mmCIF file of C-alpha atoms in Angstrom:
data_model
loop_
_atom_site.group_PDB
_atom_site.id
_atom_site.type_symbol
_atom_site.label_atom_id
_atom_site.label_comp_id
_atom_site.label_asym_id
_atom_site.label_seq_id
_atom_site.Cartn_x
_atom_site.Cartn_y
_atom_site.Cartn_z
ATOM 1 C CA MET F 1 -34.388 -13.254 -11.955
ATOM 2 C CA SER F 2 -30.807 -12.060 -12.225
ATOM 3 C CA THR F 3 -29.957 -8.506 -13.202
ATOM 4 C CA PRO F 4 -27.872 -8.307 -16.395
ATOM 5 C CA SER F 5 -24.372 -6.916 -16.108
ATOM 6 C CA PRO F 6 -24.021 -3.372 -17.442
ATOM 7 C CA GLY F 7 -22.660 -3.277 -20.990
ATOM 8 C CA PRO F 8 -20.011 -0.993 -22.415
ATOM 9 C CA SER F 9 -22.493 1.876 -22.646
ATOM 10 C CA ALA F 10 -23.352 1.777 -18.940
ATOM 11 C CA ALA F 11 -22.816 5.030 -17.080
ATOM 12 C CA ALA F 12 -19.536 5.380 -15.194
ATOM 13 C CA PRO F 13 -19.760 5.152 -11.406
ATOM 14 C CA ARG F 14 -20.435 8.451 -9.643
ATOM 15 C CA ARG F 15 -19.821 9.634 -6.127
ATOM 16 C CA PRO F 16 -22.831 9.184 -3.836
ATOM 17 C CA THR F 17 -24.395 12.442 -2.700
ATOM 18 C CA MET F 18 -26.172 13.461 0.489
ATOM 19 C CA ALA F 19 -29.432 13.067 -1.441
ATOM 20 C CA ASP F 20 -28.508 9.429 -2.082
ATOM 21 C CA VAL F 21 -27.797 8.955 1.622
ATOM 22 C CA ALA F 22 -31.126 10.567 2.533
ATOM 23 C CA ARG F 23 -33.015 8.152 0.253
ATOM 24 C CA GLU F 24 -31.073 5.157 1.568
ATOM 25 C CA ALA F 25 -31.653 6.096 5.225
ATOM 26 C CA GLU F 26 -35.254 7.273 4.600
ATOM 27 C CA VAL F 27 -34.635 10.619 6.274
ATOM 28 C CA SER F 28 -34.611 14.224 5.090
ATOM 29 C CA LEU F 29 -31.634 15.845 3.354
ATOM 30 C CA LYS F 30 -31.415 18.287 6.266
ATOM 31 C CA THR F 31 -31.035 15.379 8.711
ATOM 32 C CA VAL F 32 -28.193 13.908 6.648
ATOM 33 C CA SER F 33 -26.473 17.292 6.523
ATOM 34 C CA ARG F 34 -26.713 17.674 10.290
ATOM 35 C CA VAL F 35 -25.307 14.176 10.927
ATOM 36 C CA VAL F 36 -22.335 14.442 8.548
ATOM 37 C CA ASN F 37 -21.514 17.871 9.968
ATOM 38 C CA GLY F 38 -21.455 16.524 13.518
ATOM 39 C CA VAL F 39 -24.574 18.178 14.959
ATOM 40 C CA SER F 40 -25.194 16.384 18.262
ATOM 41 C CA THR F 41 -28.936 17.063 18.640
ATOM 42 C CA VAL F 42 -30.069 14.662 15.903
ATOM 43 C CA ASP F 43 -32.257 11.792 17.121
ATOM 44 C CA ALA F 44 -29.950 8.843 17.935
ATOM 45 C CA GLU F 45 -31.934 6.310 15.888
ATOM 46 C CA MET F 46 -31.994 8.603 12.839
ATOM 47 C CA ALA F 47 -28.289 9.375 13.205
ATOM 48 C CA ALA F 48 -27.491 5.649 13.303
ATOM 49 C CA ARG F 49 -29.513 5.082 10.097
ATOM 50 C CA VAL F 50 -27.645 7.909 8.372
ATOM 51 C CA ARG F 51 -24.236 6.602 9.452
ATOM 52 C CA ALA F 52 -25.147 3.101 8.267
ATOM 53 C CA ALA F 53 -26.247 4.485 4.888
ATOM 54 C CA VAL F 54 -23.023 6.500 4.610
ATOM 55 C CA ALA F 55 -21.004 3.326 5.203
ATOM 56 C CA ARG F 56 -23.051 1.241 2.708
ATOM 57 C CA LEU F 57 -22.821 3.827 -0.073
ATOM 58 C CA GLY F 58 -19.226 4.885 0.558
ATOM 59 C CA PHE F 59 -20.286 8.526 0.839
ATOM 60 C CA ARG F 60 -17.575 11.117 1.537
ATOM 61 C CA ARG F 61 -18.341 14.697 2.454
ATOM 62 C CA ASN F 62 -17.065 17.311 -0.001
ATOM 63 C CA SER F 63 -15.119 19.469 2.436
ATOM 64 C CA MET F 64 -14.296 22.009 -0.273
ATOM 65 C CA ALA F 65 -17.944 22.653 -1.040
ATOM 66 C CA ARG F 66 -18.535 24.302 2.326
ATOM 67 C CA ASP F 67 -16.021 27.024 1.492
ATOM 68 C CA LEU F 68 -16.870 27.698 -2.156
ATOM 69 C CA ARG F 69 -17.784 31.319 -2.820
ATOM 70 C CA THR F 70 -17.330 31.324 -6.616
ATOM 71 C CA ARG F 71 -16.935 28.786 -9.393
ATOM 72 C CA SER F 72 -13.420 30.065 -10.253
ATOM 73 C CA THR F 73 -11.407 28.146 -7.664
ATOM 74 C CA SER F 74 -8.170 26.501 -8.835
ATOM 75 C CA ALA F 75 -7.925 22.811 -9.595
ATOM 76 C CA THR F 76 -5.866 20.798 -7.091
ATOM 77 C CA ILE F 77 -3.871 17.565 -7.010
ATOM 78 C CA GLY F 78 -2.400 15.880 -3.938
ATOM 79 C CA LEU F 79 1.122 14.532 -3.366
ATOM 80 C CA LEU F 80 1.879 12.158 -0.490
ATOM 81 C CA ILE F 81 5.544 11.485 0.278
ATOM 82 C CA GLU F 82 7.539 10.187 3.229
ATOM 83 C CA ASP F 83 9.603 13.209 4.286
ATOM 84 C CA LEU F 84 9.826 16.558 2.477
ATOM 85 C CA ALA F 85 13.150 17.331 4.208
ATOM 86 C CA ASN F 86 14.812 14.419 2.386
ATOM 87 C CA PRO F 87 16.440 15.653 -0.877
ATOM 88 C CA PHE F 88 14.998 12.679 -2.770
ATOM 89 C CA TYR F 89 11.403 13.586 -1.897
ATOM 90 C CA ALA F 90 12.091 17.313 -2.245
ATOM 91 C CA GLY F 91 13.183 16.677 -5.845
ATOM 92 C CA ILE F 92 9.999 14.737 -6.577
ATOM 93 C CA ALA F 93 7.861 17.487 -5.025
ATOM 94 C CA ALA F 94 9.638 20.274 -6.928
ATOM 95 C CA ALA F 95 9.128 18.568 -10.300
ATOM 96 C CA ALA F 96 5.490 17.719 -9.534
ATOM 97 C CA ALA F 97 4.832 21.312 -8.441
ATOM 98 C CA GLN F 98 6.300 22.660 -11.694
ATOM 99 C CA CYS F 99 4.162 20.320 -13.779
ATOM 100 C CA ALA F 100 1.083 21.308 -11.757
ATOM 101 C CA LEU F 101 1.856 24.990 -12.331
ATOM 102 C CA GLU F 102 2.114 24.388 -16.072
ATOM 103 C CA ASN F 103 -1.358 22.822 -15.902
ATOM 104 C CA ASP F 104 -2.816 25.736 -13.899
ATOM 105 C CA THR F 105 -3.273 23.441 -10.906
ATOM 106 C CA LEU F 106 -2.352 23.724 -7.245
ATOM 107 C CA LEU F 107 -0.322 20.981 -5.546
ATOM 108 C CA ILE F 108 -0.906 20.118 -1.897
ATOM 109 C CA THR F 109 1.756 17.981 -0.218
ATOM 110 C CA ALA F 110 1.677 15.832 2.912
ATOM 111 C CA SER F 111 4.099 13.404 4.602
ATOM 112 C CA SER F 112 3.192 9.869 5.694
ATOM 113 C CA GLU F 113 6.347 9.324 7.809
ATOM 114 C CA GLU F 114 6.285 5.661 6.635
ATOM 115 C CA ASP F 115 3.063 5.120 8.611
ATOM 116 C CA ALA F 116 0.401 3.170 6.675
ATOM 117 C CA ASP F 117 -2.472 4.390 8.878
ATOM 118 C CA ARG F 118 -1.359 8.002 8.518
ATOM 119 C CA GLU F 119 -1.055 7.467 4.756
ATOM 120 C CA ARG F 120 -4.614 6.161 4.476
ATOM 121 C CA ARG F 121 -6.002 9.018 6.580
ATOM 122 C CA LEU F 122 -4.201 11.704 4.565
ATOM 123 C CA LEU F 123 -5.146 10.274 1.170
ATOM 124 C CA LEU F 124 -8.805 9.967 2.091
ATOM 125 C CA GLN F 125 -8.748 13.515 3.451
ATOM 126 C CA MET F 126 -7.391 14.675 0.105
ATOM 127 C CA CYS F 127 -10.221 12.805 -1.623
ATOM 128 C CA GLU F 128 -12.742 14.514 0.682
ATOM 129 C CA ARG F 129 -11.360 17.834 -0.550
ATOM 130 C CA ARG F 130 -12.044 16.676 -4.114
ATOM 131 C CA VAL F 131 -8.496 16.754 -5.437
ATOM 132 C CA GLU F 132 -8.473 15.937 -9.129
ATOM 133 C CA GLY F 133 -5.804 13.273 -8.709
ATOM 134 C CA LEU F 134 -3.213 11.763 -6.389
ATOM 135 C CA LEU F 135 0.554 11.238 -6.566
ATOM 136 C CA VAL F 136 1.574 8.712 -3.922
ATOM 137 C CA VAL F 137 4.873 7.490 -2.508
ATOM 138 C CA PRO F 138 3.343 4.723 -0.368
ATOM 139 C CA ALA F 139 4.420 3.670 3.101
ATOM 140 C CA GLY F 140 6.047 0.264 3.653
ATOM 141 C CA SER F 141 4.637 -2.995 2.316
ATOM 142 C CA THR F 142 2.199 -3.310 5.254
ATOM 143 C CA ALA F 143 -0.100 -0.820 3.494
ATOM 144 C CA ASP F 144 -3.026 -2.225 1.488
ATOM 145 C CA HIS F 145 -4.305 0.278 -1.066
ATOM 146 C CA VAL F 146 -7.582 -1.398 -1.945
ATOM 147 C CA TYR F 147 -9.337 1.436 -0.069
ATOM 148 C CA LEU F 148 -8.444 3.770 -2.969
ATOM 149 C CA ARG F 149 -10.258 1.655 -5.559
ATOM 150 C CA PRO F 150 -13.685 3.304 -5.029
ATOM 151 C CA GLU F 151 -12.078 6.752 -5.302
ATOM 152 C CA ILE F 152 -10.363 5.800 -8.577
ATOM 153 C CA GLU F 153 -13.532 4.226 -9.973
ATOM 154 C CA MET F 154 -15.417 7.431 -9.183
ATOM 155 C CA GLY F 155 -12.967 9.582 -11.095
ATOM 156 C CA THR F 156 -9.939 10.391 -8.919
ATOM 157 C CA PRO F 157 -6.890 8.900 -10.700
ATOM 158 C CA ALA F 158 -3.736 7.980 -8.785
ATOM 159 C CA VAL F 159 -0.114 7.483 -9.822
ATOM 160 C CA PHE F 160 2.291 5.705 -7.465
ATOM 161 C CA LEU F 161 5.938 6.735 -7.232
ATOM 162 C CA ASP F 162 9.052 4.808 -6.112
ATOM 163 C CA ARG F 163 7.025 1.823 -4.865
ATOM 164 C CA ARG F 164 4.232 -0.286 -6.295
ATOM 165 C CA PRO F 165 0.790 -0.158 -4.701
ATOM 166 C CA THR F 166 -0.728 -3.218 -3.031
ATOM 167 C CA ASN F 167 -3.979 -4.633 -4.460
ATOM 168 C CA LEU F 168 -4.360 -1.752 -6.888
ATOM 169 C CA ARG F 169 -3.612 -1.390 -10.618
ATOM 170 C CA VAL F 170 -2.536 2.149 -11.452
ATOM 171 C CA ASP F 171 0.295 3.948 -13.239
ATOM 172 C CA THR F 172 3.625 3.555 -11.430
ATOM 173 C CA VAL F 173 7.029 5.254 -11.732
ATOM 174 C CA LEU F 174 9.946 3.273 -10.276
ATOM 175 C CA ILE F 175 13.733 3.425 -9.973
ATOM 176 C CA ASP F 176 15.817 0.575 -11.385
ATOM 177 C CA ASN F 177 16.912 -0.431 -7.885
ATOM 178 C CA ALA F 178 18.365 -3.820 -8.811
ATOM 179 C CA ALA F 179 20.615 -2.463 -11.581
ATOM 180 C CA GLY F 180 21.836 0.342 -9.323
ATOM 181 C CA ALA F 181 22.746 -1.979 -6.454
ATOM 182 C CA ARG F 182 24.397 -4.411 -8.841
ATOM 183 C CA SER F 183 26.601 -1.679 -10.317
ATOM 184 C CA ALA F 184 27.687 -0.567 -6.834
ATOM 185 C CA ILE F 185 28.839 -4.038 -5.787
ATOM 186 C CA GLU F 186 30.547 -4.653 -9.129
ATOM 187 C CA HIS F 187 32.440 -1.389 -8.720
ATOM 188 C CA LEU F 188 33.706 -2.413 -5.280
ATOM 189 C CA THR F 189 34.623 -5.975 -6.234
ATOM 190 C CA GLU F 190 36.463 -4.687 -9.307
ATOM 191 C CA ARG F 191 38.534 -2.591 -6.909
ATOM 192 C CA GLY F 192 39.548 -5.789 -5.119
ATOM 193 C CA HIS F 193 37.183 -5.730 -2.136
ATOM 194 C CA GLU F 194 35.815 -8.966 -0.711
ATOM 195 C CA ARG F 195 34.681 -7.788 2.744
ATOM 196 C CA ILE F 196 31.930 -5.362 1.748
ATOM 197 C CA GLY F 197 29.553 -4.149 4.431
ATOM 198 C CA VAL F 198 25.998 -3.327 3.374
ATOM 199 C CA VAL F 199 23.666 -1.150 5.446
ATOM 200 C CA SER F 200 19.940 -0.988 4.715
ATOM 201 C CA ASP F 201 16.828 0.790 5.951
ATOM 202 C CA TRP F 202 13.707 -1.206 6.919
ATOM 203 C CA LEU F 203 13.129 -4.130 4.562
ATOM 204 C CA SER F 204 9.384 -3.413 4.696
ATOM 205 C CA ILE F 205 10.268 -0.548 2.306
ATOM 206 C CA PRO F 206 10.238 -2.295 -1.098
ATOM 207 C CA PRO F 207 13.191 -0.387 -2.669
ATOM 208 C CA MET F 208 15.367 -1.390 0.289
ATOM 209 C CA ALA F 209 14.470 -5.066 -0.110
ATOM 210 C CA GLU F 210 15.144 -4.868 -3.869
ATOM 211 C CA ARG F 211 18.525 -3.167 -3.389
ATOM 212 C CA LEU F 212 19.688 -5.549 -0.671
ATOM 213 C CA SER F 213 18.627 -8.622 -2.652
ATOM 214 C CA ALA F 214 20.468 -7.379 -5.754
ATOM 215 C CA ALA F 215 23.571 -6.487 -3.721
ATOM 216 C CA GLU F 216 23.735 -9.942 -2.128
ATOM 217 C CA ALA F 217 23.260 -11.617 -5.517
ATOM 218 C CA ALA F 218 26.105 -9.519 -6.970
ATOM 219 C CA LEU F 219 28.379 -10.450 -4.035
ATOM 220 C CA GLU F 220 27.625 -14.120 -4.642
ATOM 221 C CA ARG F 221 28.359 -13.812 -8.373
ATOM 222 C CA ALA F 222 31.675 -12.138 -7.553
ATOM 223 C CA GLY F 223 32.633 -15.040 -5.292
ATOM 224 C CA ALA F 224 32.758 -12.906 -2.141
ATOM 225 C CA PRO F 225 32.405 -15.073 0.994
ATOM 226 C CA TYR F 226 29.056 -14.916 2.771
ATOM 227 C CA ARG F 227 29.423 -12.590 5.761
ATOM 228 C CA PRO F 228 26.084 -12.086 7.556
ATOM 229 C CA ASP F 229 27.911 -9.982 10.159
ATOM 230 C CA LEU F 230 28.556 -7.406 7.398
ATOM 231 C CA ILE F 231 24.878 -7.089 6.386
ATOM 232 C CA ARG F 232 22.844 -4.763 8.601
ATOM 233 C CA TYR F 233 19.224 -3.755 7.993
ATOM 234 C CA GLY F 234 16.447 -1.984 9.878
ATOM 235 C CA LEU F 235 18.563 1.193 10.153
ATOM 236 C CA HIS F 236 16.186 4.125 9.723
ATOM 237 C CA THR F 237 18.203 6.970 11.253
ATOM 238 C CA VAL F 238 21.731 8.370 11.060
ATOM 239 C CA PRO F 239 22.519 7.342 14.683
ATOM 240 C CA ASP F 240 21.275 3.783 13.972
ATOM 241 C CA THR F 241 23.640 3.593 11.013
ATOM 242 C CA GLU F 242 26.600 5.036 12.890
ATOM 243 C CA ALA F 243 26.193 2.460 15.669
ATOM 244 C CA ALA F 244 25.907 -0.453 13.213
ATOM 245 C CA VAL F 245 28.927 0.634 11.153
ATOM 246 C CA GLU F 246 31.054 1.244 14.233
ATOM 247 C CA GLN F 247 30.240 -2.272 15.417
ATOM 248 C CA MET F 248 31.223 -3.724 12.026
ATOM 249 C CA LEU F 249 34.497 -1.796 12.014
ATOM 250 C CA SER F 250 35.393 -3.016 15.503
ATOM 251 C CA GLY F 251 35.130 -6.700 14.523
ATOM 252 C CA PRO F 252 38.106 -9.014 13.931
ATOM 253 C CA GLN F 253 37.627 -8.832 10.138
ATOM 254 C CA PRO F 254 36.148 -5.399 9.459
ATOM 255 C CA PRO F 255 34.832 -4.412 6.037
ATOM 256 C CA THR F 256 37.203 -2.756 3.618
ATOM 257 C CA ALA F 257 34.280 -1.127 1.775
ATOM 258 C CA LEU F 258 30.722 -0.080 2.597
ATOM 259 C CA PHE F 259 27.576 0.215 0.519
ATOM 260 C CA ALA F 260 24.761 2.366 1.964
ATOM 261 C CA LEU F 261 21.338 1.809 0.407
ATOM 262 C CA ASN F 262 19.992 5.372 0.703
ATOM 263 C CA ASN F 263 21.235 8.917 1.283
ATOM 264 C CA ARG F 264 20.356 9.009 4.995
ATOM 265 C CA LEU F 265 22.386 5.859 5.613
ATOM 266 C CA THR F 266 25.275 7.273 3.581
ATOM 267 C CA LEU F 267 25.437 10.270 5.907
ATOM 268 C CA GLY F 268 25.603 7.910 8.884
ATOM 269 C CA VAL F 269 28.445 5.950 7.271
ATOM 270 C CA LEU F 270 30.420 9.091 6.485
ATOM 271 C CA GLY F 271 29.848 10.467 9.969
ATOM 272 C CA VAL F 272 31.290 7.456 11.790
ATOM 273 C CA LEU F 273 34.229 7.124 9.360
ATOM 274 C CA SER F 274 35.112 10.781 9.931
ATOM 275 C CA ARG F 275 34.846 10.445 13.702
ATOM 276 C CA LEU F 276 37.013 7.306 13.760
ATOM 277 C CA GLY F 277 39.462 8.567 11.156
ATOM 278 C CA ARG F 278 39.016 5.406 9.065
ATOM 279 C CA GLN F 279 39.665 5.199 5.301
ATOM 280 C CA VAL F 280 37.124 2.845 3.749
ATOM 281 C CA ASP F 281 35.759 2.846 0.196
ATOM 282 C CA VAL F 282 32.109 3.946 0.240
ATOM 283 C CA VAL F 283 29.317 3.772 -2.326
ATOM 284 C CA GLY F 284 25.967 5.373 -1.539
ATOM 285 C CA PHE F 285 22.636 4.818 -3.272
ATOM 286 C CA ASP F 286 21.182 8.314 -3.999
ATOM 287 C CA ASP F 287 23.314 11.276 -4.986
ATOM 288 C CA PHE F 288 23.138 14.584 -3.120
ATOM 289 C CA GLU F 289 24.471 18.079 -3.711
ATOM 290 C CA THR F 290 27.572 17.887 -1.506
ATOM 291 C CA ALA F 291 28.590 14.313 -2.392
ATOM 292 C CA GLY F 292 31.331 15.552 -4.717
ATOM 293 C CA LEU F 293 32.767 17.882 -2.070
ATOM 294 C CA MET F 294 33.555 15.246 0.536
ATOM 295 C CA ALA F 295 37.152 15.025 1.828
ATOM 296 C CA HIS F 296 36.961 11.314 1.005
ATOM 297 C CA PRO F 297 35.601 10.988 -2.569
ATOM 298 C CA LEU F 298 32.152 9.440 -2.554
ATOM 299 C CA THR F 299 30.942 7.202 -5.375
ATOM 300 C CA VAL F 300 27.160 7.088 -5.692
ATOM 301 C CA VAL F 301 24.363 5.354 -7.546
ATOM 302 C CA SER F 302 22.587 8.300 -9.101
ATOM 303 C CA TYR F 303 19.303 8.857 -10.937
ATOM 304 C CA ASP F 304 17.028 11.767 -11.732
ATOM 305 C CA ALA F 305 14.609 12.123 -8.815
ATOM 306 C CA ARG F 306 12.967 15.092 -10.507
ATOM 307 C CA ALA F 307 12.212 12.856 -13.503
ATOM 308 C CA MET F 308 10.167 10.629 -11.203
ATOM 309 C CA GLY F 309 8.050 13.568 -10.101
ATOM 310 C CA ARG F 310 7.751 14.917 -13.633
ATOM 311 C CA PHE F 311 6.806 11.599 -15.272
ATOM 312 C CA GLY F 312 4.363 10.845 -12.459
ATOM 313 C CA ALA F 313 2.639 14.213 -12.753
ATOM 314 C CA GLU F 314 2.478 13.980 -16.546
ATOM 315 C CA LEU F 315 0.834 10.546 -16.311
ATOM 316 C CA LEU F 316 -1.630 11.909 -13.750
ATOM 317 C CA PHE F 317 -2.659 14.893 -15.889
ATOM 318 C CA LYS F 318 -3.201 12.572 -18.853
ATOM 319 C CA ARG F 319 -5.579 10.509 -16.685
ATOM 320 C CA ILE F 320 -7.339 13.659 -15.510
ATOM 321 C CA ALA F 321 -7.748 14.657 -19.167
ATOM 322 C CA GLY F 322 -9.501 11.362 -19.885
ATOM 323 C CA ASP F 323 -6.804 8.812 -20.783
ATOM 324 C CA THR F 324 -8.353 5.382 -20.190
ATOM 325 C CA SER F 325 -5.484 3.207 -21.471
ATOM 326 C CA ARG F 326 -4.090 0.332 -19.401
ATOM 327 C CA PRO F 327 -1.910 1.245 -16.391
ATOM 328 C CA LYS F 328 1.724 1.953 -17.289
ATOM 329 C CA THR F 329 5.014 1.397 -15.466
ATOM 330 C CA VAL F 330 7.882 3.821 -16.100
ATOM 331 C CA VAL F 331 11.359 2.831 -14.871
ATOM 332 C CA ILE F 332 13.936 5.551 -14.141
ATOM 333 C CA PRO F 333 17.481 4.341 -15.018
ATOM 334 C CA THR F 334 20.402 4.645 -12.612
ATOM 335 C CA GLU F 335 24.069 5.351 -13.216
ATOM 336 C CA LEU F 336 27.179 4.841 -11.146
ATOM 337 C CA VAL F 337 28.959 8.164 -10.590
ATOM 338 C CA GLU F 338 32.504 7.152 -9.713
ATOM 339 C CA ARG F 339 34.655 9.525 -7.662
ATOM 340 C CA THR F 340 38.161 8.341 -6.803
ATOM 341 C CA PRO F 341 41.298 10.307 -5.830
ATOM 342 C CA GLY F 342 43.212 11.756 -8.759
ATOM 343 C CA ARG F 343 40.575 10.869 -11.353
ATOM 344 C CA GLU F 344 37.859 12.876 -12.999
ATOM 345 C CA THR F 345 34.308 11.819 -12.235
ATOM 346 C CA ALA F 346 33.051 9.153 -14.595
ATOM 347 C CA ALA F 347 29.462 8.057 -15.081
ATOM 348 C CA ARG F 348 28.486 4.586 -16.150
ATOM 349 C CA GLY F 349 24.912 3.601 -16.912
ATOM 350 C CA ALA F 350 23.834 0.827 -14.606
ATOM 351 C CA ALA F 351 21.255 -0.363 -17.121
ATOM 352 C CA ALA F 352 24.051 -0.961 -19.643
ATOM 353 C CA ARG F 353 25.820 -3.181 -17.082
ATOM 354 C CA ALA F 354 22.773 -5.338 -16.404
#
């Protein structure tokens, strides 16, 4: 006889407890506690039964519970980013921290370093510490986020920033990467450039793939000849970028303009141009504080990184407060901030050019 599916009034899933594990493994609660806390003297057969029950139930130890002394501890949310030293991620973290403060909540931050395994480990550790929610800038597209589904179903909401999750439906805050890249190429072609070099980070990072695809489409629409020797990707560091750009500039038909798809790559482009004493028009994706102070004016695709952190945190706190509406996607617009000699800075909305 089949068991009927739970109706709308069925209780929401809850996190399995050590008592649940004890019943499943048919051992005492004390035995479960000793196994999950790593006590080595537990009978091997009993320990194996406990570990098997833990795996079947999806039990996770509440690491915070061991240290509780009162019931007045602060609420906590977790933020996982790639690199806190990068101004883009620092802006996200600052805005998320401010929103957390306004909600009387602590923010803990960790860096994945674009490593999917490290990302998974850190997020599950945050869940073990019973964070109330997660803000996630995921690693490259090799990550599969289905492992977070049980955590979300048991009451830990997640909001993804900058990149969509894989195999997971949650709130997401994105940048309009395609419009930004399109506006950069249009700016350069309007200035008469046909040989435009494009430098990209790893294409496993979804925003990089989106920006490069949009840039190539804009070059094709402008009638610029296809020059695969002027498209370089897989450049994750400043030295990588400097070497690639120097090689492009040493060719028989070097680029007359360069488009760098993130702020780290822009620094590499500017570094090699300064060292070689070359004058080449440059557009960078991502603004930064000193961009307007460069000896050679730097045009950038700009957007509000803090807005990404703020919108993401606001969505997360709504979920924590009980919002059960369908997952939302928020798109942060970009604008082209044009800096050319002898002209005041002008800003043009990329979305308006789409």
